[in-house]
Amino acid sequence: MPSSDSQGSVFVAPLSQDLSWILTPLLELPCVTGGVVFSRDGLILGRSSDLFRETGEGMAALTGSALGVARTMVSTGSAEGDKVAELVISTREGGVYYVAPAGSGSGLVLWASRGVDMGRLAREVQVQVSKLVAALDEASRSRTTSTPSPS
């Protein structure tokens, strides 16, 4: 059970697991050039190995915000309970940014160059999303509580 202080604030140890491994099979697909795993609040949980951490953090924050906007649009404009399945951004040069939510707490974004097989990408992403959700559920169950330092 999480610990709390005298004012009732709850302290839980942060998730320290690097989830970059989720991206590995996706980065092996033809034309896929990079990716980031992010939390709902835009924190980076994993990234492709050739991506600078700062760039990955920026992409995580931007994508978390974009997915939040898409979720709000869907909840405002469609039937109750409808959810975002994917967000696809096409560039003028033929590139693609593919965003997939993973449960309610995370997601991943991949970017690919012209010629990517979108059907295959979507199928492979869904396989990895299910693994990401399972990994986050397991990590959540196994997290230990932290004790706040005395003031």
Coordinates of N, CA, C and O in Angstrom, one line a residue:
M1 N 0.9 -1.2 0.0 CA 0.0 0.0 0.0 C 0.9 1.2 0.0 O 1.9 1.3 0.7
P2 N 0.6 2.3 -0.8 CA 1.4 3.5 -0.8 C 1.5 4.1 0.6 O 0.5 4.1 1.3
S3 N 2.6 4.7 0.9 CA 2.7 5.5 2.1 C 2.2 6.9 2.0 O 2.0 7.4 0.9
S4 N 1.8 7.5 3.1 CA 1.3 8.8 3.1 C 1.9 9.6 4.2 O 2.3 9.1 5.2
D5 N 1.8 10.9 4.1 CA 2.3 11.8 5.1 C 1.1 12.2 6.0 O 0.0 11.8 5.8
S6 N 1.4 13.1 7.0 CA 0.4 13.5 7.9 C -0.8 14.3 7.2 O -1.9 14.4 7.8
Q7 N -0.5 14.8 6.0 CA -1.6 15.6 5.3 C -2.3 14.7 4.3 O -3.2 15.2 3.6
G8 N -2.0 13.4 4.3 CA -2.7 12.5 3.5 C -2.2 12.4 2.0 O -2.8 11.7 1.2
S9 N -1.1 13.1 1.7 CA -0.5 13.0 0.4 C 0.1 11.5 0.2 O 0.7 11.0 1.1
V10 N -0.1 11.0 -1.0 CA 0.3 9.6 -1.2 C 1.6 9.6 -2.0 O 1.8 10.4 -3.0
F11 N 2.6 8.8 -1.7 CA 3.8 8.7 -2.3 C 4.0 7.3 -2.9 O 3.9 6.3 -2.2
V12 N 4.2 7.2 -4.2 CA 4.4 6.0 -4.9 C 5.7 6.1 -5.7 O 6.0 7.1 -6.3
A13 N 6.5 5.0 -5.7 CA 7.8 5.0 -6.4 C 7.5 5.2 -7.9 O 6.6 4.6 -8.4
P14 N 8.3 6.0 -8.6 CA 8.1 6.2 -10.0 C 8.5 4.9 -10.8 O 9.2 4.1 -10.4
L15 N 7.8 4.8 -12.0 CA 8.1 3.7 -12.9 C 9.6 3.9 -13.5 O 9.9 5.0 -14.0
S16 N 10.4 3.0 -13.2 CA 11.8 3.1 -13.6 C 12.2 2.2 -14.8 O 13.3 2.2 -15.2
Q17 N 11.2 1.5 -15.4 CA 11.5 0.6 -16.4 C 11.6 1.3 -17.8 O 10.8 2.1 -18.1
D18 N 12.7 0.9 -18.5 CA 12.8 1.5 -19.9 C 12.1 0.5 -20.8 O 12.3 -0.7 -20.9
L19 N 11.1 1.1 -21.6 CA 10.3 0.3 -22.5 C 10.7 0.4 -23.9 O 9.9 0.1 -24.8
S20 N 11.9 0.7 -24.2 CA 12.4 0.9 -25.6 C 12.3 -0.4 -26.3 O 12.1 -0.4 -27.6
W21 N 12.3 -1.6 -25.7 CA 12.3 -2.9 -26.3 C 10.9 -3.1 -27.1 O 10.9 -3.8 -28.0
I22 N 9.9 -2.3 -26.7 CA 8.6 -2.4 -27.4 C 8.8 -2.0 -28.9 O 8.1 -2.5 -29.8
L23 N 9.7 -1.1 -29.1 CA 9.9 -0.5 -30.4 C 10.7 -1.4 -31.4 O 10.6 -1.3 -32.6
T24 N 11.5 -2.3 -30.8 CA 12.5 -3.1 -31.6 C 11.9 -3.7 -32.8 O 12.4 -3.5 -34.0
P25 N 10.8 -4.5 -32.7 CA 10.3 -5.2 -33.9 C 9.7 -4.2 -34.9 O 9.7 -4.4 -36.1
L26 N 9.2 -3.1 -34.4 CA 8.6 -2.1 -35.2 C 9.6 -1.3 -36.1 O 9.4 -1.0 -37.2
L27 N 10.8 -1.1 -35.5 CA 11.9 -0.4 -36.2 C 12.5 -1.3 -37.2 O 13.2 -0.7 -38.1
E28 N 12.2 -2.5 -37.2 CA 12.7 -3.5 -38.2 C 11.9 -3.5 -39.5 O 12.2 -4.0 -40.5
L29 N 10.7 -2.9 -39.4 CA 9.8 -2.8 -40.6 C 10.4 -1.9 -41.6 O 11.0 -0.8 -41.3
P30 N 10.2 -2.2 -42.9 CA 10.7 -1.3 -44.0 C 10.1 0.1 -43.8 O 8.9 0.3 -43.6
C31 N 10.9 1.1 -44.0 CA 10.6 2.5 -44.0 C 10.3 3.1 -42.7 O 10.2 4.3 -42.5
V32 N 10.2 2.3 -41.6 CA 10.1 2.9 -40.2 C 11.4 3.4 -39.8 O 12.4 2.7 -39.8
T33 N 11.5 4.7 -39.4 CA 12.8 5.3 -39.1 C 13.0 5.7 -37.6 O 14.1 6.0 -37.3
G34 N 12.0 5.7 -36.8 CA 12.2 6.1 -35.4 C 10.9 5.9 -34.6 O 9.8 5.7 -35.2
G35 N 11.0 6.0 -33.3 CA 9.8 5.9 -32.5 C 10.1 6.2 -31.1 O 11.2 6.3 -30.6
V36 N 9.0 6.5 -30.3 CA 9.1 6.8 -28.9 C 7.9 6.2 -28.2 O 6.8 6.1 -28.8
V37 N 8.1 5.7 -27.0 CA 7.0 5.2 -26.1 C 6.8 6.3 -25.1 O 7.8 6.8 -24.6
F38 N 5.6 6.7 -24.8 CA 5.4 7.8 -23.9 C 4.2 7.5 -23.0 O 3.4 6.7 -23.3
S39 N 4.2 8.3 -21.9 CA 3.1 8.2 -20.9 C 2.0 9.2 -21.3 O 2.3 10.1 -22.1
R40 N 0.9 9.0 -20.8 CA -0.3 9.9 -21.1 C 0.1 11.3 -20.8 O -0.4 12.2 -21.6
D41 N 0.9 11.6 -19.8 CA 1.2 12.9 -19.5 C 2.5 13.4 -20.2 O 3.0 14.5 -19.9
G42 N 2.9 12.7 -21.3 CA 3.9 13.2 -22.2 C 5.4 12.9 -21.7 O 6.3 13.5 -22.2
L43 N 5.6 12.0 -20.8 CA 6.9 11.6 -20.3 C 7.4 10.5 -21.2 O 6.7 9.6 -21.6
I44 N 8.7 10.5 -21.4 CA 9.3 9.4 -22.3 C 9.5 8.1 -21.5 O 10.0 8.2 -20.4
L45 N 9.1 7.0 -22.1 CA 9.2 5.7 -21.4 C 10.2 4.8 -22.2 O 10.7 3.8 -21.7
G46 N 10.5 5.2 -23.5 CA 11.4 4.5 -24.3 C 11.6 5.2 -25.6 O 10.7 6.1 -26.0
R47 N 12.6 4.9 -26.3 CA 12.9 5.6 -27.6 C 13.8 4.7 -28.5 O 14.5 3.8 -28.0
S48 N 13.8 5.0 -29.8 CA 14.7 4.3 -30.7 C 16.1 4.7 -30.3 O 16.4 5.9 -29.9
S49 N 17.1 3.8 -30.5 CA 18.4 4.0 -30.0 C 19.2 5.2 -30.7 O 20.1 5.7 -30.1
D50 N 18.9 5.5 -31.9 CA 19.6 6.6 -32.6 C 19.0 8.0 -32.3 O 19.5 9.0 -32.8
L51 N 18.0 8.0 -31.4 CA 17.3 9.3 -31.1 C 17.9 9.9 -29.8 O 18.1 9.2 -28.8
F52 N 18.4 11.2 -29.9 CA 18.9 11.9 -28.7 C 17.8 11.9 -27.7 O 16.6 12.1 -28.0
R53 N 18.1 11.8 -26.4 CA 17.1 11.7 -25.3 C 16.3 13.0 -25.4 O 15.1 12.9 -25.2
E54 N 16.9 14.2 -25.6 CA 16.1 15.4 -25.5 C 15.1 15.5 -26.7 O 14.0 15.9 -26.5
T55 N 15.5 15.0 -27.8 CA 14.5 14.9 -29.0 C 13.4 13.9 -28.6 O 12.2 14.2 -28.9
G56 N 13.7 12.8 -28.0 CA 12.7 11.8 -27.6 C 11.8 12.4 -26.6 O 10.5 12.2 -26.7
E57 N 12.3 13.2 -25.6 CA 11.5 13.8 -24.6 C 10.5 14.8 -25.2 O 9.3 14.9 -24.9
G58 N 11.0 15.6 -26.2 CA 10.2 16.5 -26.9 C 9.1 15.8 -27.7 O 7.9 16.3 -27.7
M59 N 9.4 14.8 -28.4 CA 8.4 14.0 -29.2 C 7.4 13.4 -28.2 O 6.2 13.4 -28.5
A60 N 7.8 12.9 -27.1 CA 6.9 12.3 -26.1 C 5.9 13.3 -25.6 O 4.7 13.1 -25.6
A61 N 6.4 14.5 -25.3 CA 5.5 15.6 -24.8 C 4.5 16.0 -25.9 O 3.3 16.2 -25.7
L62 N 5.0 16.2 -27.1 CA 4.2 16.7 -28.2 C 3.1 15.6 -28.6 O 1.9 15.9 -28.8
T63 N 3.5 14.4 -28.6 CA 2.6 13.3 -29.0 C 1.6 13.0 -27.9 O 0.4 12.8 -28.2
G64 N 2.0 13.1 -26.6 CA 1.1 13.0 -25.6 C 0.0 14.1 -25.6 O -1.2 13.8 -25.4
S65 N 0.4 15.3 -26.0 CA -0.6 16.4 -26.1 C -1.5 16.1 -27.3 O -2.7 16.3 -27.2
A66 N -0.9 15.7 -28.5 CA -1.7 15.5 -29.7 C -2.7 14.4 -29.4 O -3.9 14.5 -29.8
L67 N -2.3 13.3 -28.7 CA -3.2 12.2 -28.4 C -4.3 12.7 -27.5 O -5.5 12.3 -27.6
G68 N -4.0 13.6 -26.5 CA -5.0 14.1 -25.6 C -6.0 14.9 -26.4 O -7.2 14.8 -26.1
V69 N -5.6 15.7 -27.4 CA -6.5 16.5 -28.2 C -7.4 15.6 -29.0 O -8.6 15.8 -29.1
A70 N -6.8 14.5 -29.6 CA -7.6 13.6 -30.4 C -8.6 12.9 -29.5 O -9.8 12.7 -29.9
R71 N -8.3 12.5 -28.3 CA -9.2 11.9 -27.3 C -10.4 12.8 -27.0 O -11.5 12.4 -27.0
T72 N -10.0 14.1 -26.8 CA -11.1 15.1 -26.5 C -12.0 15.3 -27.7 O -13.2 15.4 -27.5
M73 N -11.4 15.3 -28.9 CA -12.3 15.5 -30.1 C -13.2 14.3 -30.2 O -14.4 14.5 -30.5
V74 N -12.7 13.1 -30.0 CA -13.6 11.9 -30.2 C -14.7 11.9 -29.1 O -15.8 11.6 -29.4
S75 N -14.3 12.2 -27.9 CA -15.3 12.2 -26.8 C -16.4 13.3 -27.0 O -17.5 13.1 -26.6
T76 N -16.0 14.4 -27.6 CA -16.9 15.5 -27.9 C -17.8 15.2 -29.0 O -19.0 15.5 -29.0
G77 N -17.3 14.6 -30.1 CA -18.0 14.5 -31.3 C -18.6 13.2 -31.7 O -19.2 13.0 -32.7
S78 N -18.5 12.2 -30.8 CA -19.0 10.8 -31.2 C -19.7 10.2 -30.0 O -19.9 10.8 -29.0
A79 N -20.2 9.0 -30.3 CA -21.0 8.3 -29.3 C -20.2 8.0 -28.0 O -19.0 7.9 -28.0
E80 N -20.9 8.0 -26.9 CA -20.3 7.8 -25.6 C -19.5 6.5 -25.6 O -20.0 5.4 -26.1
G81 N -18.4 6.5 -25.1 CA -17.5 5.3 -25.0 C -16.6 5.1 -26.2 O -15.8 4.2 -26.2
D82 N -16.8 5.9 -27.3 CA -15.9 5.7 -28.4 C -14.5 6.2 -28.0 O -14.3 7.1 -27.3
K83 N -13.5 5.5 -28.5 CA -12.1 5.8 -28.2 C -11.2 5.9 -29.4 O -11.5 5.3 -30.4
V84 N -10.1 6.6 -29.3 CA -9.2 6.8 -30.4 C -8.4 5.5 -30.6 O -7.9 4.9 -29.6
A85 N -8.4 5.0 -31.8 CA -7.7 3.7 -32.1 C -6.3 4.0 -32.6 O -5.4 3.3 -32.4
E86 N -6.2 5.1 -33.4 CA -4.9 5.5 -33.9 C -5.0 7.0 -34.4 O -6.1 7.5 -34.6
L87 N -3.9 7.6 -34.5 CA -3.8 8.9 -35.1 C -2.7 8.9 -36.1 O -1.6 8.5 -35.8
V88 N -3.0 9.3 -37.4 CA -2.0 9.2 -38.4 C -1.9 10.6 -39.0 O -2.8 11.3 -39.4
I89 N -0.6 11.0 -39.1 CA -0.3 12.3 -39.6 C 0.6 12.1 -40.9 O 1.6 11.5 -40.8
S90 N 0.1 12.6 -42.0 CA 0.9 12.4 -43.2 C 1.6 13.7 -43.6 O 1.0 14.8 -43.4
T91 N 2.8 13.6 -44.0 CA 3.5 14.8 -44.4 C 3.4 15.0 -45.9 O 3.1 14.1 -46.7
R92 N 3.7 16.2 -46.4 CA 3.7 16.5 -47.8 C 4.7 15.7 -48.6 O 4.5 15.5 -49.8
E93 N 5.8 15.3 -47.9 CA 6.8 14.5 -48.6 C 6.5 13.0 -48.6 O 7.3 12.2 -49.1
G94 N 5.3 12.6 -48.1 CA 4.9 11.2 -48.1 C 5.3 10.5 -46.8 O 5.0 9.3 -46.7
G95 N 5.9 11.1 -45.9 CA 6.2 10.5 -44.6 C 4.9 10.4 -43.7 O 3.9 11.0 -44.0
V96 N 5.0 9.6 -42.7 CA 3.9 9.3 -41.8 C 4.3 9.3 -40.4 O 5.4 8.8 -40.1
Y97 N 3.5 9.9 -39.5 CA 3.7 9.7 -38.1 C 2.5 8.9 -37.6 O 1.3 9.3 -37.9
Y98 N 2.7 7.8 -37.0 CA 1.6 6.9 -36.6 C 1.6 6.8 -35.1 O 2.6 6.4 -34.5
V99 N 0.5 7.2 -34.5 CA 0.4 7.3 -33.0 C -0.7 6.3 -32.6 O -1.8 6.2 -33.2
A100 N -0.3 5.4 -31.6 CA -1.2 4.4 -31.1 C -1.3 4.5 -29.6 O -0.3 4.4 -28.9
P101 N -2.5 4.7 -29.1 CA -2.7 4.7 -27.6 C -2.5 3.3 -27.1 O -2.8 2.3 -27.8
A102 N -2.0 3.2 -25.9 CA -1.8 1.9 -25.3 C -2.5 1.9 -24.0 O -2.0 2.4 -23.0
G103 N -3.8 1.5 -24.0 CA -4.6 1.7 -22.8 C -4.9 3.1 -22.5 O -4.8 4.0 -23.5
S104 N -5.2 3.5 -21.3 CA -5.4 4.9 -21.0 C -4.2 5.6 -20.5 O -4.2 6.8 -20.4
G105 N -3.1 4.9 -20.3 CA -2.0 5.6 -19.7 C -0.7 5.8 -20.5 O 0.3 6.3 -20.0
S106 N -0.7 5.3 -21.7 CA 0.5 5.4 -22.5 C 0.2 5.3 -24.0 O -0.9 5.1 -24.4
G107 N 1.3 5.3 -24.8 CA 1.1 5.2 -26.2 C 2.5 5.1 -26.9 O 3.5 5.2 -26.2
L108 N 2.5 5.0 -28.2 CA 3.7 5.1 -28.9 C 3.5 5.8 -30.2 O 2.4 5.9 -30.7
V109 N 4.6 6.4 -30.7 CA 4.6 7.1 -32.0 C 5.7 6.5 -32.8 O 6.8 6.3 -32.3
L110 N 5.5 6.3 -34.0 CA 6.5 5.9 -35.0 C 6.5 6.8 -36.2 O 5.4 7.4 -36.5
W111 N 7.6 7.1 -36.8 CA 7.6 7.8 -38.0 C 8.3 7.0 -39.0 O 9.2 6.2 -38.8
A112 N 7.8 7.2 -40.3 CA 8.2 6.3 -41.4 C 8.3 7.2 -42.6 O 7.6 8.2 -42.8
S113 N 9.1 6.7 -43.5 CA 9.2 7.4 -44.8 C 8.2 7.0 -45.8 O 7.5 6.0 -45.6
R114 N 8.2 7.6 -47.0 CA 7.3 7.3 -48.1 C 7.5 5.8 -48.4 O 8.5 5.2 -48.4
G115 N 6.4 5.2 -48.7 CA 6.4 3.7 -49.1 C 6.1 2.8 -47.9 O 6.1 1.6 -48.2
V116 N 5.9 3.3 -46.7 CA 5.6 2.3 -45.6 C 4.3 1.6 -45.9 O 3.3 2.2 -46.4
D117 N 4.2 0.3 -45.6 CA 3.0 -0.5 -45.7 C 2.2 -0.2 -44.5 O 2.4 -0.7 -43.4
M118 N 1.2 0.7 -44.6 CA 0.4 1.1 -43.5 C -0.4 -0.1 -42.8 O -0.6 -0.1 -41.6
G119 N -0.9 -1.0 -43.6 CA -1.6 -2.1 -43.1 C -0.7 -3.0 -42.2 O -1.1 -3.4 -41.1
R120 N 0.5 -3.3 -42.7 CA 1.4 -4.1 -41.9 C 1.8 -3.3 -40.6 O 1.9 -3.9 -39.6
L121 N 2.1 -2.0 -40.8 CA 2.5 -1.2 -39.7 C 1.4 -1.2 -38.6 O 1.7 -1.4 -37.4
A122 N 0.2 -1.0 -39.0 CA -1.0 -1.0 -38.0 C -1.1 -2.4 -37.3 O -1.3 -2.4 -36.1
R123 N -0.9 -3.5 -38.0 CA -1.0 -4.8 -37.4 C 0.1 -5.0 -36.4 O -0.1 -5.5 -35.3
E124 N 1.3 -4.7 -36.8 CA 2.5 -4.9 -35.9 C 2.4 -4.0 -34.7 O 2.8 -4.4 -33.6
V125 N 1.9 -2.8 -34.9 CA 1.8 -1.8 -33.8 C 0.8 -2.4 -32.7 O 1.0 -2.4 -31.5
Q126 N -0.3 -3.0 -33.2 CA -1.3 -3.5 -32.3 C -0.7 -4.7 -31.5 O -1.0 -4.8 -30.3
V127 N 0.1 -5.5 -32.1 CA 0.8 -6.6 -31.3 C 1.7 -6.0 -30.2 O 1.6 -6.4 -29.1
Q128 N 2.4 -4.9 -30.6 CA 3.3 -4.3 -29.6 C 2.6 -3.5 -28.5 O 3.0 -3.5 -27.4
V129 N 1.4 -2.9 -28.9 CA 0.6 -2.2 -27.9 C 0.1 -3.2 -26.9 O 0.1 -2.8 -25.7
S130 N -0.3 -4.4 -27.3 CA -0.8 -5.3 -26.3 C 0.3 -5.7 -25.3 O 0.1 -5.9 -24.1
K131 N 1.6 -5.8 -25.8 CA 2.7 -6.1 -25.0 C 3.0 -4.9 -24.0 O 3.4 -5.1 -22.9
L132 N 2.9 -3.7 -24.6 CA 3.1 -2.5 -23.8 C 2.1 -2.4 -22.6 O 2.5 -2.2 -21.5
V133 N 0.9 -2.6 -22.9 CA -0.1 -2.6 -21.9 C 0.2 -3.6 -20.8 O 0.1 -3.4 -19.6
A134 N 0.5 -4.9 -21.2 CA 0.9 -5.9 -20.2 C 2.1 -5.5 -19.4 O 2.1 -5.7 -18.2
A135 N 3.1 -5.0 -20.0 CA 4.3 -4.6 -19.3 C 4.0 -3.5 -18.3 O 4.5 -3.5 -17.2
L136 N 3.2 -2.5 -18.7 CA 2.8 -1.4 -17.8 C 2.0 -1.9 -16.6 O 2.1 -1.5 -15.5
D137 N 1.1 -2.8 -16.9 CA 0.2 -3.4 -15.8 C 1.1 -4.2 -14.8 O 1.0 -4.0 -13.6
E138 N 2.1 -5.0 -15.3 CA 3.0 -5.7 -14.5 C 3.8 -4.7 -13.7 O 4.0 -4.9 -12.5
A139 N 4.4 -3.7 -14.3 CA 5.2 -2.7 -13.6 C 4.4 -2.0 -12.5 O 4.9 -1.8 -11.4
S140 N 3.2 -1.7 -12.8 CA 2.3 -1.0 -11.8 C 2.1 -1.9 -10.6 O 2.1 -1.5 -9.5
R141 N 1.8 -3.2 -10.9 CA 1.6 -4.1 -9.7 C 2.9 -4.3 -8.9 O 2.8 -4.6 -7.7
S142 N 4.0 -4.3 -9.5 CA 5.3 -4.6 -8.8 C 6.0 -3.4 -8.2 O 7.0 -3.5 -7.6
R143 N 5.5 -2.2 -8.5 CA 6.1 -1.0 -8.0 C 6.0 -1.0 -6.5 O 5.1 -1.3 -5.8
T144 N 7.1 -0.5 -5.9 CA 7.2 -0.4 -4.4 C 6.9 1.0 -4.0 O 7.1 1.9 -4.8
T145 N 6.5 1.2 -2.8 CA 6.2 2.5 -2.3 C 7.5 3.2 -1.9 O 8.4 2.5 -1.4
S146 N 7.6 4.4 -1.9 CA 8.7 5.1 -1.4 C 8.3 5.9 -0.2 O 7.2 6.3 -0.1
T147 N 9.2 6.1 0.7 CA 8.9 6.9 1.9 C 9.5 8.3 1.6 O 10.6 8.5 1.2
P148 N 8.7 9.4 1.8 CA 9.1 10.7 1.6 C 10.2 11.1 2.6 O 10.3 10.6 3.7
S149 N 11.2 11.8 2.1 CA 12.3 12.2 3.0 C 11.8 13.3 4.0 O 10.9 14.1 3.7
P150 N 12.3 13.2 5.2 CA 11.8 14.2 6.2 C 12.2 15.6 5.8 O 13.2 15.9 5.2
S151 N 11.3 16.5 6.1 CA 11.5 17.9 5.8 C 12.3 18.6 6.9 O 12.2 18.4 8.0

